[in-house]
Short mmCIF file of C-alpha atoms and ligand atoms in Angstrom, two decimals:
data_model
loop_
_atom_site.label_atom_id
_atom_site.label_comp_id
_atom_site.label_asym_id
_atom_site.label_seq_id
_atom_site.Cartn_x
_atom_site.Cartn_y
_atom_site.Cartn_z
CA UNK A 1 12.42 13.00 -13.06
CA UNK A 2 12.30 11.60 -16.60
CA UNK A 3 10.58 8.25 -16.35
CA UNK A 4 10.24 7.68 -20.01
CA UNK A 5 13.50 5.85 -20.49
CA UNK A 6 13.43 3.78 -17.25
CA UNK A 7 11.80 0.36 -17.22
CA UNK A 8 8.63 0.73 -15.27
CA UNK A 9 6.82 -1.94 -13.25
CA UNK A 10 3.93 -1.06 -11.03
CA UNK A 11 1.11 -2.81 -9.17
CA UNK A 12 -2.21 -2.65 -7.45
CA UNK A 13 -2.23 -4.58 -4.13
CA UNK A 14 -5.72 -4.86 -2.76
CA UNK A 15 -6.64 -6.67 0.53
CA UNK A 16 -9.45 -8.99 -0.45
CA UNK A 17 -11.62 -8.12 2.56
CA UNK A 18 -14.63 -7.13 0.40
CA UNK A 19 -15.61 -5.69 -2.94
CA UNK A 20 -13.80 -2.77 -4.52
CA UNK A 21 -15.28 0.71 -3.81
CA UNK A 22 -14.47 4.22 -5.08
CA UNK A 23 -11.49 4.50 -2.85
CA UNK A 24 -9.84 1.35 -4.10
CA UNK A 25 -10.71 2.28 -7.67
CA UNK A 26 -8.71 5.52 -7.20
CA UNK A 27 -5.61 3.43 -6.28
CA UNK A 28 -6.22 1.00 -9.11
CA UNK A 29 -6.73 3.61 -11.78
CA UNK A 30 -3.84 5.85 -10.55
CA UNK A 31 -1.39 2.98 -10.53
CA UNK A 32 -2.57 1.71 -13.85
CA UNK A 33 -2.46 5.10 -15.64
CA UNK A 34 0.92 5.90 -14.36
CA UNK A 35 2.31 2.50 -15.44
CA UNK A 36 0.66 2.62 -18.85
CA UNK A 37 1.61 6.18 -19.60
CA UNK A 38 5.22 5.15 -19.13
CA UNK A 39 4.85 2.02 -21.28
CA UNK A 40 5.12 0.14 -18.06
CA UNK A 41 3.89 -3.18 -16.80
CA UNK A 42 1.08 -3.39 -14.19
CA UNK A 43 0.58 -6.25 -11.85
CA UNK A 44 -2.16 -7.23 -9.33
CA UNK A 45 -1.19 -8.63 -5.94
CA UNK A 46 -3.73 -10.05 -3.46
CA UNK A 47 -2.72 -9.07 0.02
CA UNK A 48 -4.51 -11.90 1.73
CA UNK A 49 -2.17 -12.21 4.71
CA UNK A 50 -4.77 -12.07 7.39
CA UNK A 51 -7.16 -15.01 7.01
CA UNK A 52 -9.82 -13.81 9.46
CA UNK A 53 -10.19 -10.56 7.50
CA UNK A 54 -10.29 -12.24 4.12
CA UNK A 55 -13.87 -12.52 2.72
CA UNK A 56 -14.77 -15.60 0.84
CA UNK A 57 -14.92 -14.90 -2.90
CA UNK A 58 -13.60 -11.38 -2.58
CA UNK A 59 -10.38 -11.96 -4.59
CA UNK A 60 -12.41 -13.36 -7.55
CA UNK A 61 -14.84 -10.53 -7.30
CA UNK A 62 -12.06 -7.92 -7.28
CA UNK A 63 -10.45 -9.53 -10.42
CA UNK A 64 -13.79 -9.65 -12.23
CA UNK A 65 -14.36 -6.04 -11.37
CA UNK A 66 -10.97 -4.99 -12.59
CA UNK A 67 -11.67 -6.82 -15.94
CA UNK A 68 -15.10 -5.22 -16.30
CA UNK A 69 -13.54 -1.79 -15.80
CA UNK A 70 -10.90 -2.51 -18.51
CA UNK A 71 -7.98 -2.57 -16.01
CA UNK A 72 -6.02 -5.47 -17.59
CA UNK A 73 -3.08 -6.64 -15.67
CA UNK A 74 0.17 -8.33 -16.78
CA UNK A 75 1.38 -11.74 -15.74
CA UNK A 76 0.05 -13.89 -12.96
CA UNK A 77 -1.79 -12.54 -9.94
CA UNK A 78 0.39 -13.08 -6.86
CA UNK A 79 -1.27 -14.14 -3.57
CA UNK A 80 0.58 -13.34 -0.39
CA UNK A 81 -0.92 -16.40 1.31
CA UNK A 82 1.47 -18.51 -0.87
CA UNK A 83 4.57 -16.59 0.08
CA UNK A 84 5.20 -17.73 3.68
CA UNK A 85 8.58 -19.29 2.78
CA UNK A 86 9.90 -15.95 1.39
CA UNK A 87 8.77 -14.03 4.47
CA UNK A 88 10.36 -16.61 6.76
CA UNK A 89 13.63 -16.27 4.88
CA UNK A 90 13.60 -12.48 5.26
CA UNK A 91 12.97 -12.83 9.02
CA UNK A 92 15.90 -15.24 9.18
CA UNK A 93 18.19 -12.60 7.57
CA UNK A 94 17.13 -10.03 10.04
CA UNK A 95 17.56 -12.46 12.95
CA UNK A 96 21.13 -13.10 11.85
CA UNK A 97 21.76 -9.37 11.94
CA UNK A 98 20.51 -9.47 15.58
CA UNK A 99 17.77 -7.07 14.71
CA UNK A 100 14.76 -9.05 15.95
CA UNK A 101 13.54 -9.64 19.44
CA UNK A 102 10.53 -11.44 20.90
CA UNK A 103 7.90 -9.32 22.66
CA UNK A 104 5.09 -10.65 24.74
CA UNK A 105 3.64 -7.32 26.02
CA UNK A 106 -0.22 -7.32 25.87
CA UNK A 107 -2.08 -4.67 23.90
CA UNK A 108 -3.14 -3.10 27.20
CA UNK A 109 0.48 -2.80 28.45
CA UNK A 110 1.65 -1.28 25.18
CA UNK A 111 -1.23 1.20 25.13
CA UNK A 112 -0.57 2.20 28.73
CA UNK A 113 3.16 2.90 28.25
CA UNK A 114 3.25 4.08 24.68
CA UNK A 115 3.84 7.65 23.66
CA UNK A 116 1.37 9.00 21.12
CA UNK A 117 2.73 10.74 17.99
CA UNK A 118 1.23 11.80 14.68
CA UNK A 119 1.90 8.20 13.37
CA UNK A 120 0.11 6.46 16.32
CA UNK A 121 1.39 4.85 19.47
CA UNK A 122 5.09 4.47 19.86
CA UNK A 123 6.17 1.20 21.52
CA UNK A 124 8.82 2.01 24.08
CA UNK A 125 11.01 -1.09 23.52
CA UNK A 126 10.24 -2.79 26.88
CA UNK A 127 11.14 -6.27 25.61
CA UNK A 128 14.43 -5.30 24.06
CA UNK A 129 16.15 -6.37 27.14
CA UNK A 130 14.04 -9.53 27.64
CA UNK A 131 10.43 -10.64 27.87
CA UNK A 132 8.26 -10.92 30.96
CA UNK A 133 8.15 -14.43 32.44
CA UNK A 134 5.13 -16.65 32.14
CA UNK A 135 3.65 -15.89 28.78
CA UNK A 136 4.36 -18.14 25.85
CA UNK A 137 2.86 -16.39 22.86
CA UNK A 138 5.02 -13.59 21.56
CA UNK A 139 5.52 -11.36 18.48
CA UNK A 140 8.82 -10.55 16.79
CA UNK A 141 9.75 -6.91 16.67
CA UNK A 142 12.38 -5.16 14.60
CA UNK A 143 14.88 -2.87 16.31
CA UNK A 144 14.76 0.66 14.95
CA UNK A 145 17.18 3.47 15.27
CA UNK A 146 16.98 7.29 14.98
CA UNK A 147 18.56 7.71 11.59
CA UNK A 148 16.29 9.95 9.53
CA UNK A 149 14.57 7.66 6.85
CA UNK A 150 13.66 10.03 4.15
CA UNK A 151 12.23 9.91 0.64
CA UNK A 152 10.75 12.24 -1.93
CA UNK A 153 7.15 11.38 -2.88
CA UNK A 154 6.40 12.18 -6.51
CA UNK A 155 3.21 14.11 -5.44
CA UNK A 156 3.56 15.04 -1.77
CA UNK A 157 7.28 16.01 -1.72
CA UNK A 158 9.78 15.26 1.02
CA UNK A 159 8.76 13.00 3.88
CA UNK A 160 10.93 11.56 6.61
CA UNK A 161 10.72 9.82 10.02
CA UNK A 162 13.08 8.97 12.80
CA UNK A 163 11.65 5.54 13.42
CA UNK A 164 12.76 4.90 16.99
CA UNK A 165 11.15 8.11 18.24
CA UNK A 166 8.22 8.41 15.91
CA UNK A 167 7.18 4.77 15.32
CA UNK A 168 9.08 2.56 17.70
CA UNK A 169 10.29 -1.02 17.15
CA UNK A 170 7.59 -2.57 14.97
CA UNK A 171 6.16 -6.03 14.64
CA UNK A 172 7.15 -8.24 11.75
CA UNK A 173 5.60 -11.52 13.00
CA UNK A 174 2.45 -11.29 14.98
CA UNK A 175 1.84 -13.29 18.15
CA UNK A 176 -0.90 -15.25 16.25
CA UNK A 177 1.88 -16.36 13.74
CA UNK A 178 0.79 -14.11 10.88
CA UNK A 179 3.41 -12.03 8.98
CA UNK A 180 2.97 -8.30 9.21
CA UNK A 181 2.03 -6.22 6.21
CA UNK A 182 5.29 -4.18 6.46
CA UNK A 183 7.35 -7.23 5.96
CA UNK A 184 5.34 -8.83 3.25
CA UNK A 185 4.96 -5.78 1.11
CA UNK A 186 8.75 -5.13 1.09
CA UNK A 187 9.62 -8.77 0.23
CA UNK A 188 7.01 -8.92 -2.51
CA UNK A 189 7.67 -5.57 -4.09
CA UNK A 190 11.27 -6.60 -4.42
CA UNK A 191 10.54 -10.14 -5.57
CA UNK A 192 8.20 -8.75 -8.34
CA UNK A 193 10.79 -6.09 -9.35
CA UNK A 194 8.50 -3.12 -8.66
CA UNK A 195 10.11 0.12 -9.76
CA UNK A 196 7.22 2.50 -9.02
CA UNK A 197 4.71 2.37 -6.23
CA UNK A 198 1.47 4.31 -6.66
CA UNK A 199 -1.00 3.87 -3.75
CA UNK A 200 -3.15 5.75 -1.18
CA UNK A 201 -1.69 8.26 1.15
CA UNK A 202 -3.06 6.35 4.16
CA UNK A 203 0.16 4.30 3.70
CA UNK A 204 2.50 7.34 3.53
CA UNK A 205 3.36 6.84 7.20
CA UNK A 206 4.37 3.28 6.55
CA UNK A 207 6.83 4.07 3.76
CA UNK A 208 9.84 4.97 5.93
CA UNK A 209 9.35 1.62 7.73
CA UNK A 210 9.42 -0.09 4.35
CA UNK A 211 12.47 1.76 3.12
CA UNK A 212 14.25 0.92 6.44
CA UNK A 213 13.45 -2.75 5.85
CA UNK A 214 14.63 -2.51 2.12
CA UNK A 215 17.94 -1.23 3.37
CA UNK A 216 18.43 -3.94 5.96
CA UNK A 217 17.53 -6.65 3.50
CA UNK A 218 19.68 -5.14 0.74
CA UNK A 219 16.71 -4.59 -1.59
CA UNK A 220 16.17 -1.63 -3.96
CA UNK A 221 13.88 1.26 -3.00
CA UNK A 222 11.18 1.99 -5.62
CA UNK A 223 9.90 5.44 -6.37
CA UNK A 224 6.69 6.40 -4.43
CA UNK A 225 3.63 8.36 -5.34
CA UNK A 226 0.84 8.56 -2.67
CA UNK A 227 -2.60 9.52 -3.98
CA UNK A 228 -5.17 11.40 -1.94
CA UNK A 229 -7.31 8.89 0.08
CA UNK A 230 -11.05 9.13 -0.53
CA UNK A 231 -12.91 10.07 2.64
CA UNK A 232 -16.68 10.31 3.42
CA UNK A 233 -18.34 13.35 4.81
CA UNK A 234 -17.27 12.34 8.34
CA UNK A 235 -13.67 12.40 7.15
CA UNK A 236 -13.30 8.62 7.42
CA UNK A 237 -11.48 6.61 4.83
CA UNK A 238 -13.90 4.73 2.51
CA UNK A 239 -13.65 1.12 3.41
CA UNK A 240 -15.79 -1.98 4.26
CA UNK A 241 -15.92 -0.78 7.93
CA UNK A 242 -17.25 2.64 6.90
CA UNK A 243 -19.78 0.91 4.60
CA UNK A 244 -18.44 2.24 1.32
CA UNK A 245 -20.70 1.29 -1.62
CA UNK A 246 -19.32 -1.43 -3.90
CA UNK A 247 -18.51 -0.54 -7.44
CA UNK A 248 -21.24 -1.40 -10.02
CA UNK A 249 -19.61 -3.54 -12.72
CA UNK A 250 -22.49 -2.87 -15.16
CA UNK A 251 -21.58 0.86 -15.45
CA UNK A 252 -17.83 1.28 -15.35
CA UNK A 253 -17.52 4.47 -17.47
CA UNK A 254 -19.24 6.98 -15.17
CA UNK A 255 -17.31 5.67 -12.15
CA UNK A 256 -14.00 5.88 -14.02
CA UNK A 257 -14.87 9.48 -15.05
CA UNK A 258 -15.52 10.28 -11.39
CA UNK A 259 -12.01 8.92 -10.55
CA UNK A 260 -10.40 11.04 -13.23
CA UNK A 261 -12.25 14.12 -11.91
CA UNK A 262 -11.23 13.26 -8.38
CA UNK A 263 -7.63 12.99 -9.52
CA UNK A 264 -7.81 16.40 -11.17
CA UNK A 265 -7.35 15.10 -14.64
CA UNK A 266 -10.16 17.25 -16.23
CA UNK A 267 -11.61 14.66 -18.64
CA UNK A 268 -13.58 16.42 -21.45
CA UNK A 269 -17.38 16.01 -21.05
CA UNK A 270 -17.80 14.16 -24.37
CA UNK A 271 -15.80 11.24 -22.93
CA UNK A 272 -18.97 10.22 -21.12
CA UNK A 273 -20.48 9.07 -24.38
CA UNK A 274 -17.57 6.97 -25.61
CA UNK A 275 -16.46 3.35 -25.13
CA UNK A 276 -14.15 2.03 -22.42
CA UNK A 277 -11.43 1.72 -25.02
CA UNK A 278 -11.62 5.40 -25.90
CA UNK A 279 -11.77 6.32 -22.25
CA UNK A 280 -8.45 4.52 -21.52
CA UNK A 281 -6.84 5.81 -24.58
CA UNK A 282 -7.62 9.44 -23.55
CA UNK A 283 -6.77 8.81 -19.86
CA UNK A 284 -3.38 7.16 -20.63
CA UNK A 285 -2.33 9.86 -23.12
CA UNK A 286 -3.36 12.75 -20.86
CA UNK A 287 -2.28 11.31 -17.44
CA UNK A 288 -0.73 14.27 -15.55
CA UNK A 289 0.64 13.79 -12.06
CA UNK A 290 1.06 17.47 -11.55
CA UNK A 291 -2.75 17.97 -11.79
CA UNK A 292 -3.52 15.59 -8.87
CA UNK A 293 -4.36 17.59 -5.71
CA UNK A 294 -1.34 17.21 -3.49
CA UNK A 295 -3.28 16.20 -0.40
CA UNK A 296 -3.42 13.19 1.81
CA UNK A 297 -7.14 12.99 1.98
CA UNK A 298 -9.99 14.31 -0.16
CA UNK A 299 -13.78 13.88 0.01
CA UNK A 300 -15.03 11.26 -2.33
CA UNK A 301 -17.74 13.49 -3.67
CA UNK A 302 -15.28 16.01 -5.09
CA UNK A 303 -15.59 18.01 -7.26
N1 LIG B 401 -3.13 -3.93 0.71
C1 LIG B 401 -3.07 -2.47 1.04
C2 LIG B 401 -4.47 -1.94 0.99
O1 LIG B 401 -5.38 -2.55 0.42
C3 LIG B 401 -2.25 -1.73 -0.04
C4 LIG B 401 -0.79 -1.96 0.25
C5 LIG B 401 0.14 -1.18 -0.67
O2 LIG B 401 -0.25 -0.69 -1.75
O3 LIG B 401 1.32 -1.17 -0.37
O4 LIG B 401 -4.71 -0.88 1.55
#
């Protein structure tokens, strides 16, 4: 695909649950380089939808870290916590299409009756024909069907799911009143006019759900590139839960070079002695998607 002549807008969308680590830097650098090497714009969006998981000060800390690493974004930073009205309007559109239903199954009931597939537990649609009496709190689920939802990832190739069988009807509004990531990400990528999404392959499984929602809401589907997810020596994704080390803002260059190595970009050894500006200039000019290992997960200590 020739991307040179299309207008490119990309983003990095961290959840401000803690400081950035090597795994988040891979997604930030990959999305930034892909955008800048196509003369594109690059935005930052804070996915702070889930207040109990948001850490105080984490959003500011993430922005300061991006600046210290020379990852300069365009425009205003969007915060999902401001966007409730847009998510509510999208739910209303789906309700009018008769595609939403309330569900008051407990976690336990779902787990007991669900079928397990490679994408997790598949809800069997028990509440499609009505909820159980006596419980007030309920989530809103989206009806799925078995059409193949299919896309071609720029790195990992063709990927498709039959949502009803492989994922099940999924939650868009949680029983605690919070909007689900799948809804918010689709509404916001469209609102911000994102043309190209570059993010970790831990979200590859979610992409067919997002494309399905885009089609129902009459929104465009961007192009997708899922980067290998950095895992520790136990094969776990680096995250706050797996105690990933925070980035050191005093020493951006060696950490950026590790990311380029990790993404197979083969930076020349003498780049280690240069400035951040020279680093970015080399990295943007030489960004090569075909050199990225086409894998869903890779150990963080590679090579
Ligand atoms: N907020 C998600 C995360 O931090 C990323 C979502 C996305 O890029 O679509 O893992």
